[in-house]
Amino acid sequence: MTAAGHSMRAYYARRAPYYDAVYERPERQADLAWMRQRLEHQMADQRVLEVACGTGYWTQFAAPVSASMVATDATPEPLALARLRPNCSRAEFVLADAYFLPPNLGRFTAAFAGLWLSHVPIGRRPAFLTSVVALLEPGARVVLFDNSTVQCRDFPVVESDAEGNTFQQRVLRDGSSHRVLKNFPDEAALMAMIDGVGVRPRYQMLENFWWFEYTVT
Ligand SMILES: C[S@@+](CC[C@H](N)C(=O)[O-])C[C@H]1O[C@@H](n2cnc3c(N)ncnc32)[C@H](O)[C@@H]1O
């Protein structure tokens, strides 16, 4: 785990008790309803792998429609809350690093990660996708979704690095301040990311989120 990775986990550990407030904002409800419906459709009857599940907000929709599900996160605090979610009896929760998913997690026919790719440094995207695809059956569908740049109204980008990664400064309720890597890949960047490893892409821009799917080759 890199130093940046440690600080990201520390941030989400402290934020875990009230993380779900992001899903209560009225202006996000229409998008969230669309995303839930689409996720349920894509994960129905699949053997599902979820990466960076956090408190299990999306797990609670995917697990009941799945054939089986493993939901992973690298931070124990949100994962402990995810384990308390109702309707998740079909899901197994496992502490695991997205870049080094253990081979013994299983073999999956679909995978998704919500609000995670934005935290992956541009240079580590191939490592993340490789880690996931190693556990997938050929033809598996991968679903990624994350915040649109509308989120920057709350947390403006304060810094960028030579690779093009962008950073926000976020203050938590306990007063601690955290520099958080938060990228906003556009459609072209997502298409480039799967060049040679994915086919049949689908991109959907919503108001507050983007949605991206592809099939592994
Ligand atoms: C923005 S939250 C998203 C949570 C959830 N997927 C959602 O959409 O509500 C990002 C999550 O990534 C997790 N995380 C941070 N570094 C990770 C890593 N290296 N591997 C897996 N998960 C990680 C954090 O613990 C946190 O729960």
PDB file of C-alpha atoms and ligand atoms in Angstrom:
ATOM      1  CA  MET A   1       0.000   0.000   0.000  1.00  0.00           C
ATOM      2  CA  THR A   2       1.404   3.403  -0.994  1.00  0.00           C
ATOM      3  CA  ALA A   3       1.504   6.410   1.383  1.00  0.00           C
ATOM      4  CA  ALA A   4      -1.304   7.975  -0.658  1.00  0.00           C
ATOM      5  CA  GLY A   5      -3.241   4.734  -0.316  1.00  0.00           C
ATOM      6  CA  HIS A   6      -2.830   4.797   3.460  1.00  0.00           C
ATOM      7  CA  SER A   7      -4.056   8.357   3.709  1.00  0.00           C
ATOM      8  CA  MET A   8      -7.081   7.557   1.503  1.00  0.00           C
ATOM      9  CA  ARG A   9      -8.026   4.673   3.795  1.00  0.00           C
ATOM     10  CA  ALA A  10      -7.588   6.845   6.887  1.00  0.00           C
ATOM     11  CA  TYR A  11      -9.916   9.422   5.348  1.00  0.00           C
ATOM     12  CA  TYR A  12     -12.624   6.836   4.622  1.00  0.00           C
ATOM     13  CA  ALA A  13     -12.201   5.216   8.027  1.00  0.00           C
ATOM     14  CA  ARG A  14     -13.038   8.520   9.756  1.00  0.00           C
ATOM     15  CA  ARG A  15     -15.842   9.334   7.360  1.00  0.00           C
ATOM     16  CA  ALA A  16     -17.523   5.927   7.489  1.00  0.00           C
ATOM     17  CA  PRO A  17     -20.166   6.705  10.189  1.00  0.00           C
ATOM     18  CA  TYR A  18     -21.800   9.418   8.051  1.00  0.00           C
ATOM     19  CA  TYR A  19     -20.559   8.508   4.565  1.00  0.00           C
ATOM     20  CA  ASP A  20     -24.102   7.704   3.401  1.00  0.00           C
ATOM     21  CA  ALA A  21     -25.112  11.376   3.639  1.00  0.00           C
ATOM     22  CA  VAL A  22     -23.904  11.631   0.025  1.00  0.00           C
ATOM     23  CA  TYR A  23     -26.880   9.501  -0.962  1.00  0.00           C
ATOM     24  CA  GLU A  24     -29.469  11.608   0.837  1.00  0.00           C
ATOM     25  CA  ARG A  25     -29.036  14.788  -1.153  1.00  0.00           C
ATOM     26  CA  PRO A  26     -32.326  15.642  -2.917  1.00  0.00           C
ATOM     27  CA  GLU A  27     -30.691  16.785  -6.156  1.00  0.00           C
ATOM     28  CA  ARG A  28     -29.080  13.345  -6.588  1.00  0.00           C
ATOM     29  CA  GLN A  29     -32.211  11.230  -6.220  1.00  0.00           C
ATOM     30  CA  ALA A  30     -33.200  11.035  -9.896  1.00  0.00           C
ATOM     31  CA  ASP A  31     -29.707   9.936 -10.905  1.00  0.00           C
ATOM     32  CA  LEU A  32     -29.500   7.444  -8.057  1.00  0.00           C
ATOM     33  CA  ALA A  33     -32.798   5.864  -9.064  1.00  0.00           C
ATOM     34  CA  TRP A  34     -31.540   5.446 -12.638  1.00  0.00           C
ATOM     35  CA  MET A  35     -28.242   3.981 -11.442  1.00  0.00           C
ATOM     36  CA  ARG A  36     -29.910   1.555  -9.058  1.00  0.00           C
ATOM     37  CA  GLN A  37     -32.186   0.266 -11.803  1.00  0.00           C
ATOM     38  CA  ARG A  38     -29.318  -0.109 -14.253  1.00  0.00           C
ATOM     39  CA  LEU A  39     -27.111  -1.843 -11.666  1.00  0.00           C
ATOM     40  CA  GLU A  40     -29.845  -4.290 -10.727  1.00  0.00           C
ATOM     41  CA  HIS A  41     -30.381  -5.062 -14.411  1.00  0.00           C
ATOM     42  CA  GLN A  42     -26.681  -5.656 -15.072  1.00  0.00           C
ATOM     43  CA  MET A  43     -26.019  -7.712 -11.928  1.00  0.00           C
ATOM     44  CA  ALA A  44     -29.151  -9.889 -12.090  1.00  0.00           C
ATOM     45  CA  ASP A  45     -28.318 -13.595 -11.819  1.00  0.00           C
ATOM     46  CA  GLN A  46     -24.574 -12.912 -12.050  1.00  0.00           C
ATOM     47  CA  ARG A  47     -21.712 -14.013  -9.815  1.00  0.00           C
ATOM     48  CA  VAL A  48     -20.783 -10.498  -8.790  1.00  0.00           C
ATOM     49  CA  LEU A  49     -17.533  -8.961  -7.584  1.00  0.00           C
ATOM     50  CA  GLU A  50     -17.786  -5.498  -6.057  1.00  0.00           C
ATOM     51  CA  VAL A  51     -14.621  -3.463  -5.530  1.00  0.00           C
ATOM     52  CA  ALA A  52     -14.324  -0.684  -2.918  1.00  0.00           C
ATOM     53  CA  CYS A  53     -17.851  -1.329  -1.641  1.00  0.00           C
ATOM     54  CA  GLY A  54     -17.517   1.127   1.252  1.00  0.00           C
ATOM     55  CA  THR A  55     -20.569   1.038   3.515  1.00  0.00           C
ATOM     56  CA  GLY A  56     -22.391  -1.214   1.062  1.00  0.00           C
ATOM     57  CA  TYR A  57     -24.827   1.316  -0.352  1.00  0.00           C
ATOM     58  CA  TRP A  58     -24.696  -0.345  -3.805  1.00  0.00           C
ATOM     59  CA  THR A  59     -24.190  -3.831  -2.398  1.00  0.00           C
ATOM     60  CA  GLN A  60     -27.679  -3.670  -0.920  1.00  0.00           C
ATOM     61  CA  PHE A  61     -29.174  -3.394  -4.427  1.00  0.00           C
ATOM     62  CA  ALA A  62     -26.876  -5.792  -6.274  1.00  0.00           C
ATOM     63  CA  ALA A  63     -26.769  -8.597  -3.700  1.00  0.00           C
ATOM     64  CA  PRO A  64     -30.488  -9.507  -3.730  1.00  0.00           C
ATOM     65  CA  VAL A  65     -30.625  -9.829  -7.535  1.00  0.00           C
ATOM     66  CA  SER A  66     -27.244 -11.576  -7.892  1.00  0.00           C
ATOM     67  CA  ALA A  67     -26.642 -15.319  -8.011  1.00  0.00           C
ATOM     68  CA  SER A  68     -23.868 -14.719  -5.485  1.00  0.00           C
ATOM     69  CA  MET A  69     -21.701 -11.793  -4.540  1.00  0.00           C
ATOM     70  CA  VAL A  70     -18.352 -10.890  -2.975  1.00  0.00           C
ATOM     71  CA  ALA A  71     -18.021  -7.274  -1.884  1.00  0.00           C
ATOM     72  CA  THR A  72     -14.539  -5.977  -1.078  1.00  0.00           C
ATOM     73  CA  ASP A  73     -12.999  -2.875   0.433  1.00  0.00           C
ATOM     74  CA  ALA A  74      -9.542  -2.094   1.811  1.00  0.00           C
ATOM     75  CA  THR A  75     -10.774  -0.178   4.884  1.00  0.00           C
ATOM     76  CA  PRO A  76     -12.226  -2.105   7.848  1.00  0.00           C
ATOM     77  CA  GLU A  77     -14.484   0.695   9.172  1.00  0.00           C
ATOM     78  CA  PRO A  78     -16.847   1.093   6.182  1.00  0.00           C
ATOM     79  CA  LEU A  79     -16.740  -2.656   5.601  1.00  0.00           C
ATOM     80  CA  ALA A  80     -18.006  -3.238   9.156  1.00  0.00           C
ATOM     81  CA  LEU A  81     -21.015  -1.022   8.370  1.00  0.00           C
ATOM     82  CA  ALA A  82     -21.580  -2.804   5.049  1.00  0.00           C
ATOM     83  CA  ARG A  83     -21.858  -6.098   6.903  1.00  0.00           C
ATOM     84  CA  LEU A  84     -24.870  -4.656   8.774  1.00  0.00           C
ATOM     85  CA  ARG A  85     -26.819  -3.840   5.612  1.00  0.00           C
ATOM     86  CA  PRO A  86     -30.174  -5.559   5.259  1.00  0.00           C
ATOM     87  CA  ASN A  87     -30.833  -7.701   2.167  1.00  0.00           C
ATOM     88  CA  CYS A  88     -27.177  -8.664   1.841  1.00  0.00           C
ATOM     89  CA  SER A  89     -27.313 -12.254   3.032  1.00  0.00           C
ATOM     90  CA  ARG A  90     -26.167 -13.346  -0.426  1.00  0.00           C
ATOM     91  CA  ALA A  91     -23.020 -11.201  -0.156  1.00  0.00           C
ATOM     92  CA  GLU A  92     -19.729 -12.132   1.422  1.00  0.00           C
ATOM     93  CA  PHE A  93     -17.717  -9.124   2.608  1.00  0.00           C
ATOM     94  CA  VAL A  94     -13.936  -9.338   2.326  1.00  0.00           C
ATOM     95  CA  LEU A  95     -11.168  -6.900   3.245  1.00  0.00           C
ATOM     96  CA  ALA A  96      -9.127  -6.608   0.049  1.00  0.00           C
ATOM     97  CA  ASP A  97      -7.018  -4.087  -1.834  1.00  0.00           C
ATOM     98  CA  ALA A  98      -8.435  -3.227  -5.271  1.00  0.00           C
ATOM     99  CA  TYR A  99      -4.966  -3.385  -6.814  1.00  0.00           C
ATOM    100  CA  PHE A 100      -4.155  -6.804  -5.354  1.00  0.00           C
ATOM    101  CA  LEU A 101      -7.395  -8.761  -5.268  1.00  0.00           C
ATOM    102  CA  PRO A 102      -6.619 -12.256  -3.987  1.00  0.00           C
ATOM    103  CA  PRO A 103      -7.098 -15.064  -6.536  1.00  0.00           C
ATOM    104  CA  ASN A 104      -9.055 -17.115  -4.001  1.00  0.00           C
ATOM    105  CA  LEU A 105     -11.965 -14.616  -3.981  1.00  0.00           C
ATOM    106  CA  GLY A 106     -13.523 -16.676  -6.749  1.00  0.00           C
ATOM    107  CA  ARG A 107     -14.402 -16.394 -10.440  1.00  0.00           C
ATOM    108  CA  PHE A 108     -17.051 -13.850 -11.368  1.00  0.00           C
ATOM    109  CA  THR A 109     -19.342 -13.122 -14.304  1.00  0.00           C
ATOM    110  CA  ALA A 110     -19.781  -9.415 -13.510  1.00  0.00           C
ATOM    111  CA  ALA A 111     -17.982  -6.740 -11.526  1.00  0.00           C
ATOM    112  CA  PHE A 112     -18.641  -3.188 -10.461  1.00  0.00           C
ATOM    113  CA  ALA A 113     -17.093  -0.354  -8.502  1.00  0.00           C
ATOM    114  CA  GLY A 114     -19.000   2.748  -7.469  1.00  0.00           C
ATOM    115  CA  LEU A 115     -17.294   6.054  -6.727  1.00  0.00           C
ATOM    116  CA  TRP A 116     -13.912   4.368  -6.828  1.00  0.00           C
ATOM    117  CA  LEU A 117     -12.257   5.043 -10.198  1.00  0.00           C
ATOM    118  CA  SER A 118     -12.056   8.732  -9.293  1.00  0.00           C
ATOM    119  CA  HIS A 119      -9.651   7.756  -6.510  1.00  0.00           C
ATOM    120  CA  VAL A 120      -7.412   5.644  -8.733  1.00  0.00           C
ATOM    121  CA  PRO A 121      -4.329   7.528  -9.944  1.00  0.00           C
ATOM    122  CA  ILE A 122      -4.306   7.674 -13.749  1.00  0.00           C
ATOM    123  CA  GLY A 123      -1.113   5.633 -13.843  1.00  0.00           C
ATOM    124  CA  ARG A 124      -2.639   2.902 -11.699  1.00  0.00           C
ATOM    125  CA  ARG A 125      -5.786   2.369 -13.782  1.00  0.00           C
ATOM    126  CA  PRO A 126      -4.227  -0.552 -15.710  1.00  0.00           C
ATOM    127  CA  ALA A 127      -3.150  -2.214 -12.431  1.00  0.00           C
ATOM    128  CA  PHE A 128      -6.661  -1.848 -11.025  1.00  0.00           C
ATOM    129  CA  LEU A 129      -8.348  -3.242 -14.145  1.00  0.00           C
ATOM    130  CA  THR A 130      -5.847  -6.086 -14.395  1.00  0.00           C
ATOM    131  CA  SER A 131      -6.473  -7.017 -10.768  1.00  0.00           C
ATOM    132  CA  VAL A 132     -10.225  -7.205 -11.471  1.00  0.00           C
ATOM    133  CA  VAL A 133     -10.091  -8.957 -14.824  1.00  0.00           C
ATOM    134  CA  ALA A 134      -7.912 -11.716 -13.373  1.00  0.00           C
ATOM    135  CA  LEU A 135     -10.993 -12.840 -11.435  1.00  0.00           C
ATOM    136  CA  LEU A 136     -13.498 -12.552 -14.283  1.00  0.00           C
ATOM    137  CA  GLU A 137     -14.838 -15.071 -16.735  1.00  0.00           C
ATOM    138  CA  PRO A 138     -14.421 -14.146 -20.423  1.00  0.00           C
ATOM    139  CA  GLY A 139     -17.371 -12.014 -21.500  1.00  0.00           C
ATOM    140  CA  ALA A 140     -17.970 -10.609 -18.010  1.00  0.00           C
ATOM    141  CA  ARG A 141     -19.501  -7.154 -17.833  1.00  0.00           C
ATOM    142  CA  VAL A 142     -17.667  -4.478 -15.827  1.00  0.00           C
ATOM    143  CA  VAL A 143     -19.580  -1.461 -14.508  1.00  0.00           C
ATOM    144  CA  LEU A 144     -17.919   1.687 -13.186  1.00  0.00           C
ATOM    145  CA  PHE A 145     -19.674   4.844 -12.051  1.00  0.00           C
ATOM    146  CA  ASP A 146     -18.640   7.969 -10.240  1.00  0.00           C
ATOM    147  CA  ASN A 147     -19.211  11.645  -9.591  1.00  0.00           C
ATOM    148  CA  SER A 148     -19.486  14.146 -12.414  1.00  0.00           C
ATOM    149  CA  THR A 149     -17.695  17.478 -12.129  1.00  0.00           C
ATOM    150  CA  VAL A 150     -20.833  18.885 -10.453  1.00  0.00           C
ATOM    151  CA  GLN A 151     -19.277  17.468  -7.258  1.00  0.00           C
ATOM    152  CA  CYS A 152     -16.533  20.131  -7.556  1.00  0.00           C
ATOM    153  CA  ARG A 153     -19.067  22.761  -6.457  1.00  0.00           C
ATOM    154  CA  ASP A 154     -18.711  21.236  -2.978  1.00  0.00           C
ATOM    155  CA  PHE A 155     -15.040  20.377  -3.197  1.00  0.00           C
ATOM    156  CA  PRO A 156     -13.135  22.459  -5.733  1.00  0.00           C
ATOM    157  CA  VAL A 157     -10.023  20.991  -7.281  1.00  0.00           C
ATOM    158  CA  VAL A 158      -7.117  22.664  -5.503  1.00  0.00           C
ATOM    159  CA  GLU A 159      -4.169  20.970  -7.145  1.00  0.00           C
ATOM    160  CA  SER A 160      -3.116  18.777 -10.046  1.00  0.00           C
ATOM    161  CA  ASP A 161       0.065  16.821 -10.720  1.00  0.00           C
ATOM    162  CA  ALA A 162       2.187  16.195 -13.789  1.00  0.00           C
ATOM    163  CA  GLU A 163       0.241  13.041 -14.680  1.00  0.00           C
ATOM    164  CA  GLY A 164      -3.057  14.927 -14.696  1.00  0.00           C
ATOM    165  CA  ASN A 165      -4.425  13.675 -11.385  1.00  0.00           C
ATOM    166  CA  THR A 166      -6.506  16.241  -9.522  1.00  0.00           C
ATOM    167  CA  PHE A 167      -6.850  16.748  -5.782  1.00  0.00           C
ATOM    168  CA  GLN A 168      -9.439  18.198  -3.429  1.00  0.00           C
ATOM    169  CA  GLN A 169      -9.019  19.385   0.160  1.00  0.00           C
ATOM    170  CA  ARG A 170     -11.804  17.964   2.312  1.00  0.00           C
ATOM    171  CA  VAL A 171     -12.626  18.761   5.926  1.00  0.00           C
ATOM    172  CA  LEU A 172     -14.392  16.084   7.958  1.00  0.00           C
ATOM    173  CA  ARG A 173     -16.851  16.633  10.802  1.00  0.00           C
ATOM    174  CA  ASP A 174     -14.073  16.070  13.355  1.00  0.00           C
ATOM    175  CA  GLY A 175     -12.220  19.048  11.862  1.00  0.00           C
ATOM    176  CA  SER A 176      -9.466  16.994  10.239  1.00  0.00           C
ATOM    177  CA  SER A 177      -8.438  18.126   6.765  1.00  0.00           C
ATOM    178  CA  HIS A 178      -7.514  15.659   4.015  1.00  0.00           C
ATOM    179  CA  ARG A 179      -5.959  16.039   0.569  1.00  0.00           C
ATOM    180  CA  VAL A 180      -7.923  13.558  -1.517  1.00  0.00           C
ATOM    181  CA  LEU A 181      -7.103  12.410  -5.043  1.00  0.00           C
ATOM    182  CA  LYS A 182     -10.304  12.844  -7.059  1.00  0.00           C
ATOM    183  CA  ASN A 183     -10.243  12.478 -10.833  1.00  0.00           C
ATOM    184  CA  PHE A 184     -13.043  13.203 -13.287  1.00  0.00           C
ATOM    185  CA  PRO A 185     -12.353  11.081 -16.381  1.00  0.00           C
ATOM    186  CA  ASP A 186     -14.395  12.042 -19.431  1.00  0.00           C
ATOM    187  CA  GLU A 187     -15.790   9.642 -22.005  1.00  0.00           C
ATOM    188  CA  ALA A 188     -12.618   9.732 -24.115  1.00  0.00           C
ATOM    189  CA  ALA A 189     -10.448   8.891 -21.106  1.00  0.00           C
ATOM    190  CA  LEU A 190     -12.681   5.961 -20.165  1.00  0.00           C
ATOM    191  CA  MET A 191     -12.652   4.644 -23.726  1.00  0.00           C
ATOM    192  CA  ALA A 192      -8.865   4.944 -23.841  1.00  0.00           C
ATOM    193  CA  MET A 193      -8.620   3.103 -20.529  1.00  0.00           C
ATOM    194  CA  ILE A 194     -10.261  -0.028 -21.953  1.00  0.00           C
ATOM    195  CA  ASP A 195      -8.500   0.055 -25.293  1.00  0.00           C
ATOM    196  CA  GLY A 196      -7.363  -3.519 -25.967  1.00  0.00           C
ATOM    197  CA  VAL A 197      -8.998  -4.975 -22.840  1.00  0.00           C
ATOM    198  CA  GLY A 198     -12.702  -4.185 -23.252  1.00  0.00           C
ATOM    199  CA  VAL A 199     -15.410  -4.156 -25.922  1.00  0.00           C
ATOM    200  CA  ARG A 200     -19.032  -3.010 -26.213  1.00  0.00           C
ATOM    201  CA  PRO A 201     -18.630   0.116 -24.087  1.00  0.00           C
ATOM    202  CA  ARG A 202     -21.611   2.092 -22.926  1.00  0.00           C
ATOM    203  CA  TYR A 203     -21.199   5.578 -21.484  1.00  0.00           C
ATOM    204  CA  GLN A 204     -23.970   7.607 -19.893  1.00  0.00           C
ATOM    205  CA  MET A 205     -23.576  11.100 -18.535  1.00  0.00           C
ATOM    206  CA  LEU A 206     -26.080  11.949 -15.824  1.00  0.00           C
ATOM    207  CA  GLU A 207     -26.357  15.217 -13.947  1.00  0.00           C
ATOM    208  CA  ASN A 208     -24.331  14.278 -10.871  1.00  0.00           C
ATOM    209  CA  PHE A 209     -22.653  11.057 -12.001  1.00  0.00           C
ATOM    210  CA  TRP A 210     -21.198   9.277 -15.012  1.00  0.00           C
ATOM    211  CA  TRP A 211     -21.835   5.627 -15.796  1.00  0.00           C
ATOM    212  CA  PHE A 212     -19.552   3.349 -17.844  1.00  0.00           C
ATOM    213  CA  GLU A 213     -19.811  -0.323 -18.765  1.00  0.00           C
ATOM    214  CA  TYR A 214     -17.784  -2.658 -20.932  1.00  0.00           C
ATOM    215  CA  THR A 215     -17.310  -6.347 -21.602  1.00  0.00           C
ATOM    216  CA  VAL A 216     -13.948  -7.967 -20.936  1.00  0.00           C
ATOM    217  CA  THR A 217     -12.314  -9.655 -23.886  1.00  0.00           C
TER     218      THR A 217
HETATM  219  C1  LIG B   1     -15.940   6.973  -2.302  1.00  0.00           C
HETATM  220  S1  LIG B   1     -15.907   5.476  -1.372  1.00  0.00           S
HETATM  221  C2  LIG B   1     -17.009   4.494  -2.354  1.00  0.00           C
HETATM  222  C3  LIG B   1     -17.775   3.503  -1.531  1.00  0.00           C
HETATM  223  C4  LIG B   1     -18.894   2.778  -2.279  1.00  0.00           C
HETATM  224  N1  LIG B   1     -18.419   2.054  -3.419  1.00  0.00           N
HETATM  225  C5  LIG B   1     -19.964   3.737  -2.696  1.00  0.00           C
HETATM  226  O1  LIG B   1     -20.126   3.963  -3.909  1.00  0.00           O
HETATM  227  O2  LIG B   1     -20.705   4.255  -1.839  1.00  0.00           O
HETATM  228  C6  LIG B   1     -14.324   4.825  -1.781  1.00  0.00           C
HETATM  229  C7  LIG B   1     -13.989   3.539  -1.059  1.00  0.00           C
HETATM  230  O3  LIG B   1     -12.728   3.059  -1.522  1.00  0.00           O
HETATM  231  C8  LIG B   1     -12.128   2.363  -0.460  1.00  0.00           C
HETATM  232  N2  LIG B   1     -10.705   2.184  -0.760  1.00  0.00           N
HETATM  233  C9  LIG B   1      -9.698   3.066  -0.615  1.00  0.00           C
HETATM  234  N3  LIG B   1      -8.549   2.521  -1.056  1.00  0.00           N
HETATM  235  C10 LIG B   1      -8.850   1.273  -1.495  1.00  0.00           C
HETATM  236  C11 LIG B   1      -8.096   0.231  -2.088  1.00  0.00           C
HETATM  237  N4  LIG B   1      -6.780   0.354  -2.328  1.00  0.00           N
HETATM  238  N5  LIG B   1      -8.722  -0.909  -2.399  1.00  0.00           N
HETATM  239  C12 LIG B   1     -10.053  -1.066  -2.177  1.00  0.00           C
HETATM  240  N6  LIG B   1     -10.816  -0.108  -1.621  1.00  0.00           N
HETATM  241  C13 LIG B   1     -10.220   1.048  -1.293  1.00  0.00           C
HETATM  242  C14 LIG B   1     -12.412   3.223   0.749  1.00  0.00           C
HETATM  243  O4  LIG B   1     -12.240   2.500   1.939  1.00  0.00           O
HETATM  244  C15 LIG B   1     -13.832   3.652   0.448  1.00  0.00           C
HETATM  245  O5  LIG B   1     -14.745   2.787   1.087  1.00  0.00           O
END
